[in-house]
Coordinates of C-alpha atoms and ligand atoms in Angstrom, one line a residue:
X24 CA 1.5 -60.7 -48.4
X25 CA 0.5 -59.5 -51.8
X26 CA 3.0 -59.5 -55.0
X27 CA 1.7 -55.8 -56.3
X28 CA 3.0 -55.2 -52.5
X29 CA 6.8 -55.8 -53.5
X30 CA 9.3 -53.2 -53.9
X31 CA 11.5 -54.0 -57.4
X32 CA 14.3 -54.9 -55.2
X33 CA 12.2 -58.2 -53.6
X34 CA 11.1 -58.7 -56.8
X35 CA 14.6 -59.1 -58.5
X36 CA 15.6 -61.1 -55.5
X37 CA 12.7 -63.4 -56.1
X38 CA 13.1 -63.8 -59.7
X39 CA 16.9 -64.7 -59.3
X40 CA 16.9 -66.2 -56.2
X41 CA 13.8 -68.8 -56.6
X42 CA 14.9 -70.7 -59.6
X43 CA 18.1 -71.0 -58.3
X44 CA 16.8 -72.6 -55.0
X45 CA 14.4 -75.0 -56.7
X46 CA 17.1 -76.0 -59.6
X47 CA 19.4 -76.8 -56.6
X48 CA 16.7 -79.0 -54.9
X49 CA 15.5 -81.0 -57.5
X50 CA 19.1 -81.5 -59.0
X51 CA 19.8 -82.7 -55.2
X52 CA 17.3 -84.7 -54.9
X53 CA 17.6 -86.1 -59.0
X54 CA 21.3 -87.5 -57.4
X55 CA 19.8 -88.9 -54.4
X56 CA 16.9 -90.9 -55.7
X57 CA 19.4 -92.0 -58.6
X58 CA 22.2 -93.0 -56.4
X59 CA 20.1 -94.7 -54.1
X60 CA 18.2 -96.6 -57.2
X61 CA 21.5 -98.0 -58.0
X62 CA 23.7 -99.0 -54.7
X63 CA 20.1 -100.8 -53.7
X64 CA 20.4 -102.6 -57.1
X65 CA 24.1 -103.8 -56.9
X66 CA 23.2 -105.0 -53.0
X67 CA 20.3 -106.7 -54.7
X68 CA 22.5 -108.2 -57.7
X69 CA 25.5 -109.2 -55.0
X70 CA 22.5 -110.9 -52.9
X71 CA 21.3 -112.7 -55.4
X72 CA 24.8 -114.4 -56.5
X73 CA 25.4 -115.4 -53.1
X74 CA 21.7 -116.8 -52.5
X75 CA 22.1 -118.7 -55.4
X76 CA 25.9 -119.4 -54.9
X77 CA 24.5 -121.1 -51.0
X78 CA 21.2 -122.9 -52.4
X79 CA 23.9 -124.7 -54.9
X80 CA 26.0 -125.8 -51.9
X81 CA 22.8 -126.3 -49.8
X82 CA 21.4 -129.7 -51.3
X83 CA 23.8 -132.3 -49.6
X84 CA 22.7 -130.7 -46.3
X85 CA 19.0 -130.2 -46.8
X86 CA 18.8 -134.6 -48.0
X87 CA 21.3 -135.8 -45.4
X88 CA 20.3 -133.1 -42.7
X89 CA 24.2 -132.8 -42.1
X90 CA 24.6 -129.4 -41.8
X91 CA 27.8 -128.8 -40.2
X92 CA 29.9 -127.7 -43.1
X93 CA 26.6 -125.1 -44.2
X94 CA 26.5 -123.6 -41.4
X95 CA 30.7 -123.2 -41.6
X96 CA 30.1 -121.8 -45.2
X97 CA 27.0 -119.6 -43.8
X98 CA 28.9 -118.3 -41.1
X99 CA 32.0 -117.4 -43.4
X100 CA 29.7 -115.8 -46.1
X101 CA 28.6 -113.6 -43.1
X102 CA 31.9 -112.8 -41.6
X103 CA 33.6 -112.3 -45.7
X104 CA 30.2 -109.6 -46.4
X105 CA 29.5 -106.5 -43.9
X106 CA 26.1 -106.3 -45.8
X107 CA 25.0 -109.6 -44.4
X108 CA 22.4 -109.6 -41.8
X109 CA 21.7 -113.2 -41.6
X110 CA 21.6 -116.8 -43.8
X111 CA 18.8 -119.1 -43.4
X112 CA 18.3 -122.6 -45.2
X113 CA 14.7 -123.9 -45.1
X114 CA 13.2 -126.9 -46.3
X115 CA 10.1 -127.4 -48.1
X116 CA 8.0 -126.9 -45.0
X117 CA 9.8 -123.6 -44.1
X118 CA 11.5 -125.2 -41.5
X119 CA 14.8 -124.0 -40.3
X120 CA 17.2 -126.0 -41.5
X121 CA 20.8 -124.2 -41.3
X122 CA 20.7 -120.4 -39.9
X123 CA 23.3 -118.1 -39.1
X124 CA 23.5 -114.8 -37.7
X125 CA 25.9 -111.3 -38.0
X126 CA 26.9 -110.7 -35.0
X127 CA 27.3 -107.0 -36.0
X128 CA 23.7 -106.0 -37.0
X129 CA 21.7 -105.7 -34.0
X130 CA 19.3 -103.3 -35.0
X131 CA 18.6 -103.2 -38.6
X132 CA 15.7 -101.3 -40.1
X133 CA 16.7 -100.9 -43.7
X134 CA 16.9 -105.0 -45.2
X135 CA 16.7 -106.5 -48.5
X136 CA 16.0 -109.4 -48.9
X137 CA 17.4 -112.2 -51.3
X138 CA 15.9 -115.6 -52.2
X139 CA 16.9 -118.6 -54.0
X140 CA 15.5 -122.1 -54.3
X141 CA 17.7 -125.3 -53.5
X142 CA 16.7 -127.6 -56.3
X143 CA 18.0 -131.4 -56.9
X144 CA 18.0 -133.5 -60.6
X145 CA 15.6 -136.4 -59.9
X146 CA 15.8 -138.1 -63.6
X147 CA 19.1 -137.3 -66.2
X148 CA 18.9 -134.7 -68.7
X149 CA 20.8 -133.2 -72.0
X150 CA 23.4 -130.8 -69.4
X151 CA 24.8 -128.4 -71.6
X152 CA 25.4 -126.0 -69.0
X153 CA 24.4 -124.5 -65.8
X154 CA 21.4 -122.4 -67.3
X155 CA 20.0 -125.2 -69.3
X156 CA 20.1 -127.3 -65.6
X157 CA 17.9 -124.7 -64.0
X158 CA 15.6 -124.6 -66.6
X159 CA 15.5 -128.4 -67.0
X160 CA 11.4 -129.7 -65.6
X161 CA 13.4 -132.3 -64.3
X162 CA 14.6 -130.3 -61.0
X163 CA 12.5 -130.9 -58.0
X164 CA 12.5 -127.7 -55.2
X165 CA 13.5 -129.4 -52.2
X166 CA 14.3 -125.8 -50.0
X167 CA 15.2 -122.2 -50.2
X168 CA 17.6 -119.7 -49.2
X169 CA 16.8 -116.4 -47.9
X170 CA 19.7 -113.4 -47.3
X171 CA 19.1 -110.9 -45.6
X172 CA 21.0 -107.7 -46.6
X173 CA 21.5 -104.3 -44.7
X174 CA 21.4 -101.4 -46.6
X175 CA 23.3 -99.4 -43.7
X176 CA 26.4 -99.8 -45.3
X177 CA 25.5 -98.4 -48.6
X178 CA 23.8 -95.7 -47.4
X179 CA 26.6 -94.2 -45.4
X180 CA 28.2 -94.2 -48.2
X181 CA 25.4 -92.8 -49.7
X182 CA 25.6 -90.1 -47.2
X183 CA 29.2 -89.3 -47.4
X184 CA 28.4 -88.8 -51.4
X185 CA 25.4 -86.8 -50.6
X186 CA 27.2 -84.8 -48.0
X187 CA 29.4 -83.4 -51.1
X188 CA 27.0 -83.2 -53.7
X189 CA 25.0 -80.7 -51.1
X190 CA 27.8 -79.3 -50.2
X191 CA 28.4 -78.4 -54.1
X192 CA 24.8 -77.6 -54.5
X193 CA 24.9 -74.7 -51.5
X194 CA 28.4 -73.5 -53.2
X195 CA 26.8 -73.0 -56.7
X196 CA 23.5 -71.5 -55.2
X197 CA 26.0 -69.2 -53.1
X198 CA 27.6 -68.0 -56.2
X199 CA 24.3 -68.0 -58.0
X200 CA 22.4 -65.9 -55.2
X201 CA 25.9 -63.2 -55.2
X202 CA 25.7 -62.6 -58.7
X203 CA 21.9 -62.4 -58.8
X204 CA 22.2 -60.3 -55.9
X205 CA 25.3 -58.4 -57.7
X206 CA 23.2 -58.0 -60.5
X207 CA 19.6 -57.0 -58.8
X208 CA 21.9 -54.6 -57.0
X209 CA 23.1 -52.6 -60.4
X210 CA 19.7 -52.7 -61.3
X211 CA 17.6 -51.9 -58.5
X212 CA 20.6 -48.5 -57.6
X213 CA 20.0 -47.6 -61.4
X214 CA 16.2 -47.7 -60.8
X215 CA 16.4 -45.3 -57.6
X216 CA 18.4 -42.7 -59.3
X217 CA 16.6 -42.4 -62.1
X218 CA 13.4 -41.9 -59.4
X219 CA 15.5 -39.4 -57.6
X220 CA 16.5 -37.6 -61.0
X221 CA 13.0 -37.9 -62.6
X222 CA 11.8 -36.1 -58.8
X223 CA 14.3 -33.6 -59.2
X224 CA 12.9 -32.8 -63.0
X225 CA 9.4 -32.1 -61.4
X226 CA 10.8 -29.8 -59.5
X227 CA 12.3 -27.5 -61.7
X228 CA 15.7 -29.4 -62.7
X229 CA 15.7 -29.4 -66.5
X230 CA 19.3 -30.2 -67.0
X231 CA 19.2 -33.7 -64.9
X232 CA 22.4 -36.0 -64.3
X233 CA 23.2 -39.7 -63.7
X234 CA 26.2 -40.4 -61.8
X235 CA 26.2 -43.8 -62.8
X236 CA 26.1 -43.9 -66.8
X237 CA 24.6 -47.4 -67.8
X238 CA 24.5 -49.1 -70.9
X239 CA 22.0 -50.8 -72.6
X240 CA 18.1 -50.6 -71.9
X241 CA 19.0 -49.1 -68.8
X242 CA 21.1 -46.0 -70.6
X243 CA 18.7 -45.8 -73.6
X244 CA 15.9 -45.0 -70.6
X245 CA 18.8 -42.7 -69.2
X246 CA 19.2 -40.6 -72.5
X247 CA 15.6 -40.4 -72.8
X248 CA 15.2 -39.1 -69.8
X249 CA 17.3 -36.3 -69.9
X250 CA 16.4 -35.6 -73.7
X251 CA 12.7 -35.5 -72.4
X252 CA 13.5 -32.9 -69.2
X253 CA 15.4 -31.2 -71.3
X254 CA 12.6 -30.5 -73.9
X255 CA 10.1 -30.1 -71.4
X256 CA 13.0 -27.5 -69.3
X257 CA 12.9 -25.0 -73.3
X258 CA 8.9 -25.5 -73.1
X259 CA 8.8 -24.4 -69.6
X260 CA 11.1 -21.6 -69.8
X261 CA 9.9 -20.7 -73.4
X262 CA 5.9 -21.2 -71.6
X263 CA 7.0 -18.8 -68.8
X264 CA 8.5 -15.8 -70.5
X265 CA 5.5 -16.1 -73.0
X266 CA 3.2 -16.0 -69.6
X267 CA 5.3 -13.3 -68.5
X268 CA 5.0 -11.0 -71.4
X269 CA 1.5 -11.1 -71.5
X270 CA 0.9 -10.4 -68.0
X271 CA 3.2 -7.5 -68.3
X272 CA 0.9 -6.3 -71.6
X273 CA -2.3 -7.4 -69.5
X274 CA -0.9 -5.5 -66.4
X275 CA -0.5 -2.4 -68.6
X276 CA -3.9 -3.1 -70.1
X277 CA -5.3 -3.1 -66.6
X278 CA -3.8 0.2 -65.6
X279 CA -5.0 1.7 -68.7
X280 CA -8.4 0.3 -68.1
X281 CA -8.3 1.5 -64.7
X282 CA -7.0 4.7 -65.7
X283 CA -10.1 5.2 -68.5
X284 CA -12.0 4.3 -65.8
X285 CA -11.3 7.0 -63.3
X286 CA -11.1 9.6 -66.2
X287 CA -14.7 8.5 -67.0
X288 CA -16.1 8.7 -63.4
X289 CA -14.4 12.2 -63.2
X290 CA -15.6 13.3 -66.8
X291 CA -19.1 12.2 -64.9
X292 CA -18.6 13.5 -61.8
X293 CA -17.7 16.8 -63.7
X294 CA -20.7 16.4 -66.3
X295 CA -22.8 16.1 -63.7
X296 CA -21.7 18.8 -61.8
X297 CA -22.1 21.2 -64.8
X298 CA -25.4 20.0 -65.4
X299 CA -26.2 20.8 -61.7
X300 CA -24.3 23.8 -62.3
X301 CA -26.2 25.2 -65.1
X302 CA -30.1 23.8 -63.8
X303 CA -28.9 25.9 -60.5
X304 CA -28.0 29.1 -62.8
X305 CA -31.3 29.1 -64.7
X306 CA -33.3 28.3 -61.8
X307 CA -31.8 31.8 -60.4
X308 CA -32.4 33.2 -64.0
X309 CA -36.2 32.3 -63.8
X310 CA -35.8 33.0 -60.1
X311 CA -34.8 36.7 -60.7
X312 CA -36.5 37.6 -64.3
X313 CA -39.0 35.8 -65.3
X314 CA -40.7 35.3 -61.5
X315 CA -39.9 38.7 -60.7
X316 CA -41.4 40.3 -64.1
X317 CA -44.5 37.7 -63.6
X318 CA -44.8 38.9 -59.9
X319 CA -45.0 42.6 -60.7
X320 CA -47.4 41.8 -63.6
X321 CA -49.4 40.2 -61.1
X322 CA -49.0 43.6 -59.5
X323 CA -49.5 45.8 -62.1
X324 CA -52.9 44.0 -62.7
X325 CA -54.5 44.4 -59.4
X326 CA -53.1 47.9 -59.4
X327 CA -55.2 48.6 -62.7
X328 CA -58.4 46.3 -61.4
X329 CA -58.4 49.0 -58.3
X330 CA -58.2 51.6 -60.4
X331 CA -60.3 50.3 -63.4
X332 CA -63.0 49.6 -59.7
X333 CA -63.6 53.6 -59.4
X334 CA -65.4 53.7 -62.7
X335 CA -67.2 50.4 -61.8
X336 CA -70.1 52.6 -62.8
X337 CA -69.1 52.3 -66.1
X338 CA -70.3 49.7 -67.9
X339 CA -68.2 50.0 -71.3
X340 CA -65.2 49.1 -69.3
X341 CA -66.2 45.9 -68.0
X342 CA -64.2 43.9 -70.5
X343 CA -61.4 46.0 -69.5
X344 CA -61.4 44.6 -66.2
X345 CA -62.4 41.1 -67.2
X346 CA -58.9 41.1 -69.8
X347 CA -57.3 42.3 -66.6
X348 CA -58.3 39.4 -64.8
X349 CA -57.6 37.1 -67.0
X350 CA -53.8 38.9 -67.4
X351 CA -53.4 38.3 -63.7
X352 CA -54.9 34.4 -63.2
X353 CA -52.6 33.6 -66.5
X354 CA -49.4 34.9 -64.4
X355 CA -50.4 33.6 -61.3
X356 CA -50.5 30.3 -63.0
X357 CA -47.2 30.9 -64.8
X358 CA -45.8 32.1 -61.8
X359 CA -46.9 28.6 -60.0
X360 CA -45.5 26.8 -63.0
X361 CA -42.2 28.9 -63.2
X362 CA -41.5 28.1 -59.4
X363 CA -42.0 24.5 -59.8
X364 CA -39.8 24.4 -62.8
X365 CA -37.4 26.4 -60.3
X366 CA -37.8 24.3 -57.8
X367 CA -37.1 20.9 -59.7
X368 CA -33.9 22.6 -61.3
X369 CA -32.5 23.3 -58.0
X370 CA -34.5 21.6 -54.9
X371 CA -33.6 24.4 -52.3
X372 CA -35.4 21.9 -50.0
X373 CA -32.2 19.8 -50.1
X374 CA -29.8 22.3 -49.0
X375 CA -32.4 23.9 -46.1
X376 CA -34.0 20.3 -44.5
X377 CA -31.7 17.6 -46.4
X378 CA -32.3 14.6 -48.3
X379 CA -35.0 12.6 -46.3
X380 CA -37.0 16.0 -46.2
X381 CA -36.5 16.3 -50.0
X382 CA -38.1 13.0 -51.2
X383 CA -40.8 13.5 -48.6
X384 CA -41.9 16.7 -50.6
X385 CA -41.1 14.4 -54.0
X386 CA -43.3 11.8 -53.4
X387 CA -45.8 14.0 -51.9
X388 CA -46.0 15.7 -55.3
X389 CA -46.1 12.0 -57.1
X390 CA -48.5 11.3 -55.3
X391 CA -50.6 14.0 -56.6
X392 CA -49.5 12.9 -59.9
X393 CA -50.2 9.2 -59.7
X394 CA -53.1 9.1 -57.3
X395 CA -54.0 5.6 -58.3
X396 CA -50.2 4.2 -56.5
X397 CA -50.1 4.4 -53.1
X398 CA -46.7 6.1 -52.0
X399 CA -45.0 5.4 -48.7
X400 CA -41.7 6.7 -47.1
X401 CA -39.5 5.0 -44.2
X402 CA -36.2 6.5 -43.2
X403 CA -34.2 6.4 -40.2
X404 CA -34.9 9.5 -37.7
X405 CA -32.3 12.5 -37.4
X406 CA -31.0 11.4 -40.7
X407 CA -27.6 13.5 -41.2
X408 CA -27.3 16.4 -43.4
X409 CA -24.7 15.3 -46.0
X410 CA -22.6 17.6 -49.1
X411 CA -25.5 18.8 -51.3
X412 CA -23.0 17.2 -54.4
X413 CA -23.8 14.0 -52.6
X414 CA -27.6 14.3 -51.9
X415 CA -28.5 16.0 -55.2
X416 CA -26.5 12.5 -57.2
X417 CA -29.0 10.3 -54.7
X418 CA -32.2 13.0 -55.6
X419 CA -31.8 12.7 -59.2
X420 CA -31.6 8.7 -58.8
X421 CA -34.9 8.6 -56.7
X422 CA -36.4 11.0 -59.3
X423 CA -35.5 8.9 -62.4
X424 CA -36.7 5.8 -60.5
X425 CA -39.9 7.3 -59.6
X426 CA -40.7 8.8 -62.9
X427 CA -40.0 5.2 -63.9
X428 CA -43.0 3.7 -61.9
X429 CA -45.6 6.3 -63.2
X430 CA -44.4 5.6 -66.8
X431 CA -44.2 2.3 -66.6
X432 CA -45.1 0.2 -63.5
X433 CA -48.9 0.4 -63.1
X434 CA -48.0 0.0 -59.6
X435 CA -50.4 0.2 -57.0
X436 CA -48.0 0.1 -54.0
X437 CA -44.8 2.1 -53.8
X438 CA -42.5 2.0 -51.0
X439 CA -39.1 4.1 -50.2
X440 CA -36.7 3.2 -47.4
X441 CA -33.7 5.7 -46.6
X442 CA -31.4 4.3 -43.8
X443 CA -28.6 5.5 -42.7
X444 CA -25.9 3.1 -40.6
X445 CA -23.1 5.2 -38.9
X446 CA -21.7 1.5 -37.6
X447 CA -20.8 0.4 -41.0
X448 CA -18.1 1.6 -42.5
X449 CA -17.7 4.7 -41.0
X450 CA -21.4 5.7 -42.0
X451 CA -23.4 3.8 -44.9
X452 CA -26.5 5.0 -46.4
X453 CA -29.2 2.8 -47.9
X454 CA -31.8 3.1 -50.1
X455 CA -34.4 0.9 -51.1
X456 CA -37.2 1.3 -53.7
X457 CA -39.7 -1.2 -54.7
X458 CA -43.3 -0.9 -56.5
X459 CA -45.4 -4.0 -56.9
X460 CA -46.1 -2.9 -61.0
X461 CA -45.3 -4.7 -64.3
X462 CA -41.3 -5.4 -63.4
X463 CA -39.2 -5.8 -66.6
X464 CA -36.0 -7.4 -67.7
X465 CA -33.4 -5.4 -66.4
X466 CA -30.7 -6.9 -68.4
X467 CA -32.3 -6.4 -72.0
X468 CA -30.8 -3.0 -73.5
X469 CA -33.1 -0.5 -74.2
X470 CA -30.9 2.3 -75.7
X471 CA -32.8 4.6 -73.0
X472 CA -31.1 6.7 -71.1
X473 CA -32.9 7.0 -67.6
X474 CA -31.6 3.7 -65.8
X475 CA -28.1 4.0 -67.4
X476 CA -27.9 7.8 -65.7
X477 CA -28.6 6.3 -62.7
X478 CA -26.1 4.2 -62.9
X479 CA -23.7 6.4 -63.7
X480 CA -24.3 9.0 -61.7
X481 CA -24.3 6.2 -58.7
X482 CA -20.4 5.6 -60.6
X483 CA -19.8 8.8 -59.9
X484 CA -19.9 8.9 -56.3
X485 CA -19.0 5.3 -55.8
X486 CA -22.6 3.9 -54.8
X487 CA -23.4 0.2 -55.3
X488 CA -26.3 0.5 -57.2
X489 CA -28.8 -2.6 -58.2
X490 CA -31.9 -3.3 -60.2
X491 CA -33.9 -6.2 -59.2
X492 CA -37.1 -7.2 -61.1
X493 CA -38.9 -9.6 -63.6
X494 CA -41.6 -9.5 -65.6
X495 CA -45.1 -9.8 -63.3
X496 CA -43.0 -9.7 -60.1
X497 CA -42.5 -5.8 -59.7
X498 CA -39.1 -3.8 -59.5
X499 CA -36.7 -3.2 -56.6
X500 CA -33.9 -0.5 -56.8
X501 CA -30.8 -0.7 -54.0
X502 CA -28.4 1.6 -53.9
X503 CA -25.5 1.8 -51.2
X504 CA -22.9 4.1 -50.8
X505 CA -20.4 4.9 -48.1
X506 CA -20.4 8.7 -46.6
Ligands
ATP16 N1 -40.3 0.6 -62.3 C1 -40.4 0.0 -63.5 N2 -41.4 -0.8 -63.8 C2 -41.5 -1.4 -65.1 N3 -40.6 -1.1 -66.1 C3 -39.6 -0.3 -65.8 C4 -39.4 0.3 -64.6 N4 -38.3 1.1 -64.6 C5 -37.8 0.9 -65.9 N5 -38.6 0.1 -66.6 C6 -38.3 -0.4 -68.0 O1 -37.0 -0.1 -68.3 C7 -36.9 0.7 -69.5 C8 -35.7 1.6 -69.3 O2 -36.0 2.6 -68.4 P1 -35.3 4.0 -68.6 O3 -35.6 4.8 -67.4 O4 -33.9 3.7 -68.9 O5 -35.9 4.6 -69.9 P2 -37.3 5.3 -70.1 O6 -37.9 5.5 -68.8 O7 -38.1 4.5 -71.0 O8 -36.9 6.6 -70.8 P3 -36.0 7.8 -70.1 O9 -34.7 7.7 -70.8 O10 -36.7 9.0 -70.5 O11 -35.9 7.5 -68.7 C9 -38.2 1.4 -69.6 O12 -38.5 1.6 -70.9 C10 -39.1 0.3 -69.0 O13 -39.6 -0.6 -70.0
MG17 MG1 -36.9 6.6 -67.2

């Protein structure tokens, strides 16, 4: 059992209880040895009196050997003294000369024993009194005395005394042990309110309250316990309604941000359109004026060739005919420049064959371009016609990216992927660009418009669009948008 084990309850106990217990042992057993000590001494003392008392009276008998009237006094002493165990006279030799015997001690562990010697005056001296006989060199020893005292009588008594000092010692350690206990108790219920009241602070109870007021330590760590919950109960509430108010102006903030937000993709969404719009108007413009007019001075040019041909006889007009040649080659190439313009303004190829067929006819034309890259195109077969607002937002981003790698890849491999995936989420398309060219640090601003208009126009119809690539390790475009 350890002590860090002990609940504060035990440990009270303990601390009251335990000096109690060993103050009431060691007082008990103070009394005993003390008591003991001294009834042994007095049966010692009383022994030795009557030892010397016999050995006085023991003299006539031990030099005439008539030992009737010792053994009479012997036998009295006995019968006068219940401590007497037995009497015995012996001469110098340790013979037996005069013994009697209590008849009440039979089995006797506990004896003390007593001796004296018998001594007789064998020349006259100055006898001033009995002490100065003793003492006087002129005594022979001629025997000795030996009592034999019980100690069973003294220590019943003994008993009997210790009986009621014990039986005091367990009444005050009673009392002691019902205070202590009265006491631990106070303490101990004082200790488990203030655990149940300091639990009920942590959950939420800032106004906290003792039944059982104490004084003392014990109500100065009361008072501060309430003063603290209740400081910590203002903080709390003061903490909360700050937390509160600026969630509300963050909520608002959000909204707004969100709000912005969808204004800007629409304001996008709408730019873009009008761009579209207005590339689609003059490619019908050059469509229907300049193409036709260029057409029909194409036209006009062979007409006057044919009819400059009749006279071809005529020498003088053969720089006529070569300025009219010239006139038509010079439209015909403007007229092959102005349908490519028209055709990059507004890809008719997207609305007739759809996307997939519209960056086939791209990169065929990049390749031309940039004959040194080697361009490749993957995309999933039957690919579905989508909204032409849709495809041309996903044309312009394949154009920007691959106007990107002729400007500034040095590339020598460039690969396009177009998937489509009906299974996820209700029809996803994919596309995926990579060239193996310079790469760059995509997260650098540049203050260039291309990349951000791909972004932005991916924004506008809620495409996930990404830019992987690092310097030496080529560049990788994903976008993916839900149809
Ligand atoms: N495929 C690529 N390989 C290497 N670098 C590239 C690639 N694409 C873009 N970059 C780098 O990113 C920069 C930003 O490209 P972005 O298209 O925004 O601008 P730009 O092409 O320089 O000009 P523009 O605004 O006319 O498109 C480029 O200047 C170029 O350094
Ligand atoms: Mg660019």
């Amino acid at each position: 059992m350890s002590f860090a084990n002990l609940s504060i309850t035990n440990r009270l106990r303990l601390i009251t209880v335990l000096p109690i217990f060993f103050m009431t042992c060691f007082s008990t057993l103070v009394v005993w040895a003390v008591i003991d000590y001294s009834m042994r001494d007095q049966l010692t003392a009383s022994g030795e009196v009557l030892a010397q008392g016999i050995a006085r009276n023991s003299e006539f008998a031990l030099l005439t050997r008539n030992t009737e009237d010792l053994r009479h006094l012997l036998c009295t002493s006995i019968d006068v003294s219940k401590d007497i165990i037995s009497i015995n006279v012996t001469d110098l030799t340790g013979k037996t000369v005069v013994e009697c015997q209590s008849q009440s001690h039979h089995y006797v562990t506990q004896v003390v024993q007593v001796f004296a010697d018998v001594r007789i005056q064998i020349a006259a001296g100055m006898k001033k009194d009995d002490s100065d006989l003793e003492m006087s060199p002129l005594k022979k020893v001629i025997g000795q005395v030996v009592v034999n005292l019980s100690t069973a009588n003294y220590k019943e008594k003994l008993f009997k005394l210790y009986e009621t000092i014990a039986g005091l010692a367990a009444v005050v350690f009673l009392i002691g042990i019902t205070f202590s206990r009265l006491l631990s108790g106070t303490l101990v219920s004082t200790l488990h309110e203030i655990v149940k009241v300091s639990k009920s602070i942590s959950r939420g109870n800032y106004d906290p309250y003792f039944l059982h007021k104490q004084s003392g330590e014990l109500g100065m760590v009361q008072d501060a316990i309430t003063d603290m919950a209740r400081k910590v109960g203002d903080i709390t509430r003061n903490l909360e309604s700050r937390v509160q108010s600026r969630t509300r102006d963050l909520e608002k903030q959000t909204q707004l941000l969100e709000k912005s937000h969808q204004e800007k993709k629409l304001l996008i969404q709408m730019n873009n359109k009008a761009i579209e719009a207005e590339r689609r108007a003059i490619a019908f413009d050059l469509h229907d004026t300049l193409n036709t007019l260029l057409l029909s001075m194409i036209g006009y040019a062979r007409h006057a060739k044919v009819f400059l041909g009749k006279y071809n006889a005529d020498a003088r007009l053969n720089p006529a005919i070569d300025y009219i040649q010239s006139i038509e080659s010079n439209a015909n190439h403007l007229y092959s420049l102005s349908r490519d313009l028209v055709s990059n303004l507004r890809p008719e190829v997207l609305d007739e064959f759809g996307l997939a067929d519209a960056i086939e006819v791209l990169l065929a034309n990049q390749q031309k371009l940039n004959p040194q890259c080697h361009y490749t195109f993957d995309y999933t077969p039957d690919f579905p016609k989508l909204n032409y607002d849709f495809n041309i937002v996903v044309y312009r981003i394949v154009q920007e990216s691959l106007s990107n790698v002729v400007k500034h890849s040095q590339a020598t491999l460039c690969h396009i992927e177009l998937t489509y995936h009906p299974e996820e989420h209700d029809g996803r398309v994919n596309l995926h660009i990579t060239d193996n060219g310079l790469g760059f640090d995509p997260t650098v601003f540049t203050g260039r418009t291309g990349v951000v208009g791909m972004k932005e126009r991916a924004e506008s119809i809620n495409a996930r669009l990404e830019i992987i690539s690092d310097k030496g390790r080529g560049t990788e475009l994903l976008l993916q948008v839900t149809v």
